[in-house]
PDB file of C-alpha atoms in Angstrom:
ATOM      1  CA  UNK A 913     -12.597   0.925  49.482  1.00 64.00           C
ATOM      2  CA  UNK A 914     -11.627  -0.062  45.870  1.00 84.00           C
ATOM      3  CA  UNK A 915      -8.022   1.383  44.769  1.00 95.00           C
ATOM      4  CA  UNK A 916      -7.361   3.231  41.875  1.00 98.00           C
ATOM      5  CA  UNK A 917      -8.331   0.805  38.449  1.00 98.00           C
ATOM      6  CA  UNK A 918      -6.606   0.931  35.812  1.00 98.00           C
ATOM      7  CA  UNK A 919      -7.788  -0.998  32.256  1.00 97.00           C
ATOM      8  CA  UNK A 920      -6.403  -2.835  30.177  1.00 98.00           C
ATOM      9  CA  UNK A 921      -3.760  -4.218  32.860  1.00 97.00           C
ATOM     10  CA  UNK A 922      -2.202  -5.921  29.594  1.00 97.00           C
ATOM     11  CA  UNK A 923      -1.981  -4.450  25.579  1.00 97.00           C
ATOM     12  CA  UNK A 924      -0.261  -5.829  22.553  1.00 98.00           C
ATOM     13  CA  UNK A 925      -0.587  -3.569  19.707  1.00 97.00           C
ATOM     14  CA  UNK A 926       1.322  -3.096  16.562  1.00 97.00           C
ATOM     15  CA  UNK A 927       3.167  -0.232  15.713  1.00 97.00           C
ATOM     16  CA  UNK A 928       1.201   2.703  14.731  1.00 97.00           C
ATOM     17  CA  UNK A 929      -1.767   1.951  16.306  1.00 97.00           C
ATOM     18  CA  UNK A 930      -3.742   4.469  18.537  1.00 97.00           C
ATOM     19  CA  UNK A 931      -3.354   2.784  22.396  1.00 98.00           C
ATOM     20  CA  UNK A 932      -5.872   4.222  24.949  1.00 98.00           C
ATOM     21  CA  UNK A 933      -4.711   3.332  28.753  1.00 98.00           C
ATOM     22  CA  UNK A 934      -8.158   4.186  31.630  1.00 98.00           C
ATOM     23  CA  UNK A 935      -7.722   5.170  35.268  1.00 98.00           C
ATOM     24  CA  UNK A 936     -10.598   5.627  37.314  1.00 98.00           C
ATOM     25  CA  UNK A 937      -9.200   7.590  40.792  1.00 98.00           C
ATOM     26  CA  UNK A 938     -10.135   6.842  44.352  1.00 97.00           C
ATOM     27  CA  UNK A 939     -12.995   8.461  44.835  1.00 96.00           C
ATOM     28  CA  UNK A 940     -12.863  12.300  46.132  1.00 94.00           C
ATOM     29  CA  UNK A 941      -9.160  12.472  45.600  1.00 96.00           C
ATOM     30  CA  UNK A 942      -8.530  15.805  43.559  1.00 94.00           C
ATOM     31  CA  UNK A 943      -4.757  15.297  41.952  1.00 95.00           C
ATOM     32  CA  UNK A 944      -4.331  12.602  39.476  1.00 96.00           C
ATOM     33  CA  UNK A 945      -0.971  11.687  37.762  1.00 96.00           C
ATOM     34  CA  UNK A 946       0.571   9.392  34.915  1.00 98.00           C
ATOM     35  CA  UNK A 947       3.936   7.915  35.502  1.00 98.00           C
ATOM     36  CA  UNK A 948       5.764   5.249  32.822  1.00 98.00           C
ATOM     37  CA  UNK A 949       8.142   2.643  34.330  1.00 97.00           C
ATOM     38  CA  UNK A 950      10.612   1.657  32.447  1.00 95.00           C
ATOM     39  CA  UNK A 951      14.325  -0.696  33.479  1.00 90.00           C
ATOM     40  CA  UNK A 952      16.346   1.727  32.130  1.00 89.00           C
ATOM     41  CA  UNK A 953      14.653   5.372  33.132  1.00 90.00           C
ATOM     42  CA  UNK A 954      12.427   4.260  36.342  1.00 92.00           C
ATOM     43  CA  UNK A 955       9.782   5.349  37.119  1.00 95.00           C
ATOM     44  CA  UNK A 956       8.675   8.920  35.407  1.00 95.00           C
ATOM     45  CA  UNK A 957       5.935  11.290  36.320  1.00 95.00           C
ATOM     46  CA  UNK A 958       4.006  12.322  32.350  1.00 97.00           C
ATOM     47  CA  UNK A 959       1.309  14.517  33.572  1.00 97.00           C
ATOM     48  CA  UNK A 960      -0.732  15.103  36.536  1.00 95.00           C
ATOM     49  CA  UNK A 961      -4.260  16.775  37.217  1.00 96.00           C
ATOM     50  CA  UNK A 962      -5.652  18.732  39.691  1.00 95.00           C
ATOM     51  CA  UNK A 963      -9.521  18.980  39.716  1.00 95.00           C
ATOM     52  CA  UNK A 964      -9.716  17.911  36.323  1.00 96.00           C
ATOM     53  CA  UNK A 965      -7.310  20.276  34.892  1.00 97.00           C
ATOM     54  CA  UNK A 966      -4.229  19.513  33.700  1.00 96.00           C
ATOM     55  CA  UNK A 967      -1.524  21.098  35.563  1.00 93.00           C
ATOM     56  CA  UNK A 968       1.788  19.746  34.262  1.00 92.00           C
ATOM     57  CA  UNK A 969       2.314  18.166  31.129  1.00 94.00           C
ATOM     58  CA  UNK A 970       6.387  18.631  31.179  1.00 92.00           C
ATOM     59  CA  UNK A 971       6.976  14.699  31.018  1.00 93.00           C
ATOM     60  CA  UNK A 972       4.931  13.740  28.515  1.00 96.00           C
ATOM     61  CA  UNK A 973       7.726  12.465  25.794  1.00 89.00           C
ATOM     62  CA  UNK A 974       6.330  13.648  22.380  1.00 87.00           C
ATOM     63  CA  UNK A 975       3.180  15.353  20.534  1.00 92.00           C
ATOM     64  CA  UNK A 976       2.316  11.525  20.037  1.00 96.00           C
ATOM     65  CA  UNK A 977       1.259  11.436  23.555  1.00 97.00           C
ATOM     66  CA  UNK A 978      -2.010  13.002  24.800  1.00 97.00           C
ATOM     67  CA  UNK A 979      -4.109  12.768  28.463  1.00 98.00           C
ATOM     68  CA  UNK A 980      -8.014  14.361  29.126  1.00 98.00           C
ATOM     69  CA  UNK A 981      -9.977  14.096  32.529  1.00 98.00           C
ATOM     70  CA  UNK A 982     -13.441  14.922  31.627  1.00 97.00           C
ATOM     71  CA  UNK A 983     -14.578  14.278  34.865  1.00 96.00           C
ATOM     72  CA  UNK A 984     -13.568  13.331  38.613  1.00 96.00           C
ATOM     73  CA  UNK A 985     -14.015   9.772  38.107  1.00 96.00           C
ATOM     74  CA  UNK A 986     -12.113   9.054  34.974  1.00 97.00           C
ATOM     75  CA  UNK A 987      -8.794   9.768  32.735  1.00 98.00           C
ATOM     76  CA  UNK A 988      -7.248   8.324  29.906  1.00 98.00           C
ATOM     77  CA  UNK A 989      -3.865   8.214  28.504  1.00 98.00           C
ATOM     78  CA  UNK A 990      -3.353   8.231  24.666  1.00 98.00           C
ATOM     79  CA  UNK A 991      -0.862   7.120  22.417  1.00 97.00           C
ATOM     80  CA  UNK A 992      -1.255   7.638  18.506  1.00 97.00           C
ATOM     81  CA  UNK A 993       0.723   6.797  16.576  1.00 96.00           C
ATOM     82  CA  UNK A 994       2.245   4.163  19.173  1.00 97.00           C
ATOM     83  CA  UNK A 995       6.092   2.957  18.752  1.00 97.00           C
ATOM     84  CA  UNK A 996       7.875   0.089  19.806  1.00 97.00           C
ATOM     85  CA  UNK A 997      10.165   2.431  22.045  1.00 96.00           C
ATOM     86  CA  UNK A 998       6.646   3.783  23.954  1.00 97.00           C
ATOM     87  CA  UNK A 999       6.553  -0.352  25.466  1.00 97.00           C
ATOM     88  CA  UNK A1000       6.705   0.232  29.589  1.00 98.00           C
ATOM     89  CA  UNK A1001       4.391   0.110  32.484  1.00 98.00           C
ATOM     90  CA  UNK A1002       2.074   3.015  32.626  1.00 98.00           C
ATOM     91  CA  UNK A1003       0.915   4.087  35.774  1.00 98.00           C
ATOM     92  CA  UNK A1004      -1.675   6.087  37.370  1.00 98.00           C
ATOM     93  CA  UNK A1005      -2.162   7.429  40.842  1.00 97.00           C
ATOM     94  CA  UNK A1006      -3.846   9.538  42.842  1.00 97.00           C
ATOM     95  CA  UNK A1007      -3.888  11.353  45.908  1.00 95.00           C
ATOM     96  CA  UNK A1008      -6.156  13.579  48.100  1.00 92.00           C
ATOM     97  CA  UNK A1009      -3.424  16.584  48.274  1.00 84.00           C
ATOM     98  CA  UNK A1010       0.127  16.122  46.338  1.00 75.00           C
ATOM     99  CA  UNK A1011       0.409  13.356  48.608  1.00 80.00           C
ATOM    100  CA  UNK A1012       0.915  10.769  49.207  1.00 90.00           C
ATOM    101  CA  UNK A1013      -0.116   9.086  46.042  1.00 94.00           C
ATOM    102  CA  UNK A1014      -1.989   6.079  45.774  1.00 97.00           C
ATOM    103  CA  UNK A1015      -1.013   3.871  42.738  1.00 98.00           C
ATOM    104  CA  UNK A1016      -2.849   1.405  40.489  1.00 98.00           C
ATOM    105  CA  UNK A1017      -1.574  -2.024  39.220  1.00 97.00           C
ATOM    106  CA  UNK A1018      -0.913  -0.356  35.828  1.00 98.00           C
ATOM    107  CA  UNK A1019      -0.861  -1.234  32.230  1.00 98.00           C
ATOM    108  CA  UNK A1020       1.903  -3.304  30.907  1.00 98.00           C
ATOM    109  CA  UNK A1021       2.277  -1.798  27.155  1.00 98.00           C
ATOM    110  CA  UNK A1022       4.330  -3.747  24.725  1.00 98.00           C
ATOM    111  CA  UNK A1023       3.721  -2.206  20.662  1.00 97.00           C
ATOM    112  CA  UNK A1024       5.791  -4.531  18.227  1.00 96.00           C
TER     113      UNK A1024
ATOM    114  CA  UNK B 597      22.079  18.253  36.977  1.00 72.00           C
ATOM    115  CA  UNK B 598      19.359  16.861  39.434  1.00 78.00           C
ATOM    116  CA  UNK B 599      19.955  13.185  41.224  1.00 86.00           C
ATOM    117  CA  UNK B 600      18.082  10.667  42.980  1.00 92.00           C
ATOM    118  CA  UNK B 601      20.382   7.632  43.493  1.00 93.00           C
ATOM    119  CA  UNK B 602      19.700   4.486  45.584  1.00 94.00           C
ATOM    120  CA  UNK B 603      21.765   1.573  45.243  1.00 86.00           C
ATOM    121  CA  UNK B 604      21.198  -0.255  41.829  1.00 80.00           C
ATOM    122  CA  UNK B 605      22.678  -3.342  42.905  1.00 87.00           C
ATOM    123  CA  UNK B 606      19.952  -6.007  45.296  1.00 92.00           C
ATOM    124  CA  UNK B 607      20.460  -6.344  48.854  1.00 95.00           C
ATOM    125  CA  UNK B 608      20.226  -9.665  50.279  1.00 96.00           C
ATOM    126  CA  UNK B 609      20.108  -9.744  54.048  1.00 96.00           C
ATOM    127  CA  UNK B 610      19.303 -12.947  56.623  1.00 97.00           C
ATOM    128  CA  UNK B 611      15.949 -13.306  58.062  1.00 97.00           C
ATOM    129  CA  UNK B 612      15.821 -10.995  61.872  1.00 97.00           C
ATOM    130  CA  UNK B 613      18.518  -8.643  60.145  1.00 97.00           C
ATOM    131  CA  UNK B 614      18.085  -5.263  59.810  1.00 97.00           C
ATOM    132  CA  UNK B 615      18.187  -3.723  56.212  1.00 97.00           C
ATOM    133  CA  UNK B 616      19.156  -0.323  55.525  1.00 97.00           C
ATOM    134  CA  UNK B 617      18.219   1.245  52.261  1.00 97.00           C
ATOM    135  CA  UNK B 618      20.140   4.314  50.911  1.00 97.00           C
ATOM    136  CA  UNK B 619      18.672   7.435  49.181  1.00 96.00           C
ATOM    137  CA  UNK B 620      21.707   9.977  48.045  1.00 95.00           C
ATOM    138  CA  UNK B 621      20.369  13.549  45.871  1.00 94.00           C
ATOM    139  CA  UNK B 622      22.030  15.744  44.820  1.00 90.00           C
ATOM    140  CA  UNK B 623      20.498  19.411  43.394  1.00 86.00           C
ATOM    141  CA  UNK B 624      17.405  19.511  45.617  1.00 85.00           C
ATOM    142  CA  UNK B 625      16.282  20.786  48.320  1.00 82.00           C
ATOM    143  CA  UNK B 626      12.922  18.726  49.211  1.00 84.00           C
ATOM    144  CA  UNK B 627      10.555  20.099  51.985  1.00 81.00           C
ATOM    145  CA  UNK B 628       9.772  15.931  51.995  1.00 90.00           C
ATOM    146  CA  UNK B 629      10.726  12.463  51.509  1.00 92.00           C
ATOM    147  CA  UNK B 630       8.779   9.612  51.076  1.00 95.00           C
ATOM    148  CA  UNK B 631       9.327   5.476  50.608  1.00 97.00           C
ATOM    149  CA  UNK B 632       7.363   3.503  49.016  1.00 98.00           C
ATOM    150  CA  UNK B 633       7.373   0.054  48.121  1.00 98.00           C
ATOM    151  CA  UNK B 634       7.067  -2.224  44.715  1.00 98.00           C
ATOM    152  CA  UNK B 635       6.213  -5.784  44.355  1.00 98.00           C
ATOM    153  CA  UNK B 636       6.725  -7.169  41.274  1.00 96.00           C
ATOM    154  CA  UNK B 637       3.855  -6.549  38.487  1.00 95.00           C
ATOM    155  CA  UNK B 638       2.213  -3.941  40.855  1.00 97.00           C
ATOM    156  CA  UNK B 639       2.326  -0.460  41.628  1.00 97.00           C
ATOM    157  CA  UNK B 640       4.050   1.379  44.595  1.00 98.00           C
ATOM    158  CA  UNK B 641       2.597   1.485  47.982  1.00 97.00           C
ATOM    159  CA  UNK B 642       3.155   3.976  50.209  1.00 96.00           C
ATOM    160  CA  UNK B 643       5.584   3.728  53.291  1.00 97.00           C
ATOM    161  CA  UNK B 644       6.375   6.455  55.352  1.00 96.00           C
ATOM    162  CA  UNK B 645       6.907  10.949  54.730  1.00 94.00           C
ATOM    163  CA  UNK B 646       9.642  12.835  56.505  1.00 94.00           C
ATOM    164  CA  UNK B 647       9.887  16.580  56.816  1.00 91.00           C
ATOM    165  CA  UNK B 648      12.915  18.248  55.798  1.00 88.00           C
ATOM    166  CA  UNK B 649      12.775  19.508  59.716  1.00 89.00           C
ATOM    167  CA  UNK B 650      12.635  16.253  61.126  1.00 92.00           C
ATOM    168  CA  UNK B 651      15.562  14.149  61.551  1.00 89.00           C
ATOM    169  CA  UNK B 652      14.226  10.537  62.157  1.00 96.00           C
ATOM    170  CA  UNK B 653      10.812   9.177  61.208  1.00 96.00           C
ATOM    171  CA  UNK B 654       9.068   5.420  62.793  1.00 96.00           C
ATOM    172  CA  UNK B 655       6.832   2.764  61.943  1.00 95.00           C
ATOM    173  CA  UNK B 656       6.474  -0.681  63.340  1.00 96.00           C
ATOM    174  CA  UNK B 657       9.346  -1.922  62.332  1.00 97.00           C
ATOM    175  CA  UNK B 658       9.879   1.090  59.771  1.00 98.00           C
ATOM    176  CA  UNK B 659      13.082   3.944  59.768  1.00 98.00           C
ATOM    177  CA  UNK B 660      13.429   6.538  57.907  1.00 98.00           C
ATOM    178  CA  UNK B 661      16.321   9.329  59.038  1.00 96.00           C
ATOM    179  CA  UNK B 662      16.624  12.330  57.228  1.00 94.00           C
ATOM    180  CA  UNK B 663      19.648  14.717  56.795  1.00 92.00           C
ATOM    181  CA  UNK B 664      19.593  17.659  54.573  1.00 89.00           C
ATOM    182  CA  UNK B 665      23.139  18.675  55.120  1.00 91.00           C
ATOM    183  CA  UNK B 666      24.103  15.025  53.710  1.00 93.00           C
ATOM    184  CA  UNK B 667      21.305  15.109  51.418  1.00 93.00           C
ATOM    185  CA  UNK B 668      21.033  11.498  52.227  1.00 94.00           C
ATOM    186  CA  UNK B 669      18.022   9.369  53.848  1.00 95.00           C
ATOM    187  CA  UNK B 670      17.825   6.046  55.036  1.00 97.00           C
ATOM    188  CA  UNK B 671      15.365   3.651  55.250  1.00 97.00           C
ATOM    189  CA  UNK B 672      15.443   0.703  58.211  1.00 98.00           C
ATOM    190  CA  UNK B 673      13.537  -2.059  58.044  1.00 98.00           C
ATOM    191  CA  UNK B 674      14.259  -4.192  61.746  1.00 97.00           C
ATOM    192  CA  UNK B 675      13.814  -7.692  62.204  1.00 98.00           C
ATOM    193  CA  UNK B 676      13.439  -7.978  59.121  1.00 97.00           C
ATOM    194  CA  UNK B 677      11.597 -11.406  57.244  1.00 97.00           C
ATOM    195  CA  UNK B 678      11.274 -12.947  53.712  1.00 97.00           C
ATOM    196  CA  UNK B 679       7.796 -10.369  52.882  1.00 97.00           C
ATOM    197  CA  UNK B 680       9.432  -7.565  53.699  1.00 98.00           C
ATOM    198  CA  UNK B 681      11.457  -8.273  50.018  1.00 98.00           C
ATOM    199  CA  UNK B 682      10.277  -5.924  47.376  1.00 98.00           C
ATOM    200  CA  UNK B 683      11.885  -2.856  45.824  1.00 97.00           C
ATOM    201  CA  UNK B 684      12.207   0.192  48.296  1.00 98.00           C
ATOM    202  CA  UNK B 685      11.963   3.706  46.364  1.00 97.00           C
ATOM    203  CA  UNK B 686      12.373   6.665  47.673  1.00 96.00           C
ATOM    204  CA  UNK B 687      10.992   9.941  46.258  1.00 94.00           C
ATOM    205  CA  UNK B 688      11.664  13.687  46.608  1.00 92.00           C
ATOM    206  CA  UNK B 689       8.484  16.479  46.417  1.00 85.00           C
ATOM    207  CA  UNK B 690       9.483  19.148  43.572  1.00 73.00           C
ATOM    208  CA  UNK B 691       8.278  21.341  41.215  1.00 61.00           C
ATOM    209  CA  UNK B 692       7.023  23.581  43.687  1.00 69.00           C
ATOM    210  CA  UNK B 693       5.378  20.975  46.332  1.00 68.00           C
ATOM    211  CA  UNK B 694       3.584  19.000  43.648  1.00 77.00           C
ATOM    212  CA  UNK B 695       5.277  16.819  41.985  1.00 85.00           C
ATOM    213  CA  UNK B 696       7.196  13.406  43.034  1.00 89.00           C
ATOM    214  CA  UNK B 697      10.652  12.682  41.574  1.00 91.00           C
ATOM    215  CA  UNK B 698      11.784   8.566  42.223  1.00 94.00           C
ATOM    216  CA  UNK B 699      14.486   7.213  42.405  1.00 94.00           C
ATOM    217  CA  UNK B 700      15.213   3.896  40.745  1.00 91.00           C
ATOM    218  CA  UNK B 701      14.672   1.786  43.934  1.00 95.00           C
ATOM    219  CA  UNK B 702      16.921  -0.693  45.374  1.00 96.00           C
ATOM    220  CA  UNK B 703      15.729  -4.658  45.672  1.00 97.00           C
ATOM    221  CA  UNK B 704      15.628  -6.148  48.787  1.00 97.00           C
ATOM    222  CA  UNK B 705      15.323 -10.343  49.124  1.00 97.00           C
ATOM    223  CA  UNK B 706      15.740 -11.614  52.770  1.00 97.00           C
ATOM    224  CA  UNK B 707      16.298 -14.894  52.787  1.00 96.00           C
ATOM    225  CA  UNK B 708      15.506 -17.436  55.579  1.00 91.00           C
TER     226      UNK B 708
END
């Protein structure tokens, strides 16, 4: 059974630039979350989903940060403008009930 | 304020040791607790859930104890050898049963 897959595992973007991070969830698992990992805050849960609708959004930083799930099979994480302080590892994960959570490899963001 | 606190400093144990892993919080009161585990430049995996009702937890070589009065949980990894080292995290379930809350993690290297 393939994991959750996350795209682009890597991105190097300049400042200001609109960043969109994918997740595709393990199939028929209903709750989907974003977490960003960084040294100094850990790891830190944005948003999550539950059957496509967003449920909690208290984490997500700033206005700058948005994240849609049109569908069961597929979410996306955007950044616009982007900032040098947004650089971490984004995670996503999913899970069947509120757990436990299975996690991708993530994206490593870095915005100079 | 809330607290998840594991030791930020790396714990380096012998090869056949046993590790023990701390998780101290303060300002909860989780229904569960859960480990996971983080290699480097991938996500968390899953470990092992505890109730708050149950007081000790196994898995092959996995412990996890749980005491709410402490507000404290260990983690045991027995006979332990050089791929069990990874960073441990431990994680609370708030927010109501649906979200996760980590702690920072704690590195473990087992040397031979």
């Amino acid at each position: 059974d393939a994991g959750v897959i996350q795209s682009p595992r890597h991105e190097v973007t300049e400042m200001g630039q609109e960043v969109t991070l994918r997740c595709k969830p393990i199939s028929g698992h209903d709750y989907l979350f974003w977490y960003r990992q960084t040294m100094m805050r850990g790891l830190e849960l944005l948003i999550y989903f539950n059957n496509n609708v967003p449920i909690d959004d208290s984490g997500m930083p700033e206005d700058r940060f948005s994240a849609k799930m049109p569908n069961a099979s597929f979410s996306t994480l955007k950044i616009q403008p982007s900032e040098p302080r947004d650089s971490a590892v984004y995670f996503c994960a999913s899970s069947p009930g509120p757990m436990p959570q299975h996690f991708g490899d993530g994206t490593r963001l870095s915005i100079l | 304020s809330q607290k998840i606190e594991q030791n930020s400093e790396a714990l380096n144990i012998q090869e056949g040791k046993t590790a023990t892993l701390t998780c101290n919080y303060t300002n909860y009161s989780p229904a569960y607790l859960q480990w996971y585990r983080q290699d480097p430049g991938r996500g968390p995996v899953f470990l092992l859930l505890i109730r708050e009702n149950e007081k000790e937890k196994r898995k092959e070589r996995l412990k996890v104890t749980f005491d709410t009065t402490l507000k404290q949980s260990l983690f045991h990894i027995t006979a332990s050898q050089p791929a069990d080292s990874a960073t441990y995290l431990c994680a609370l379930l708030t927010g109501g049963g649906n979200k996760l809350t980590f702690g920072t993690g704690t590195q473990l290297k087992v040397e031979l």
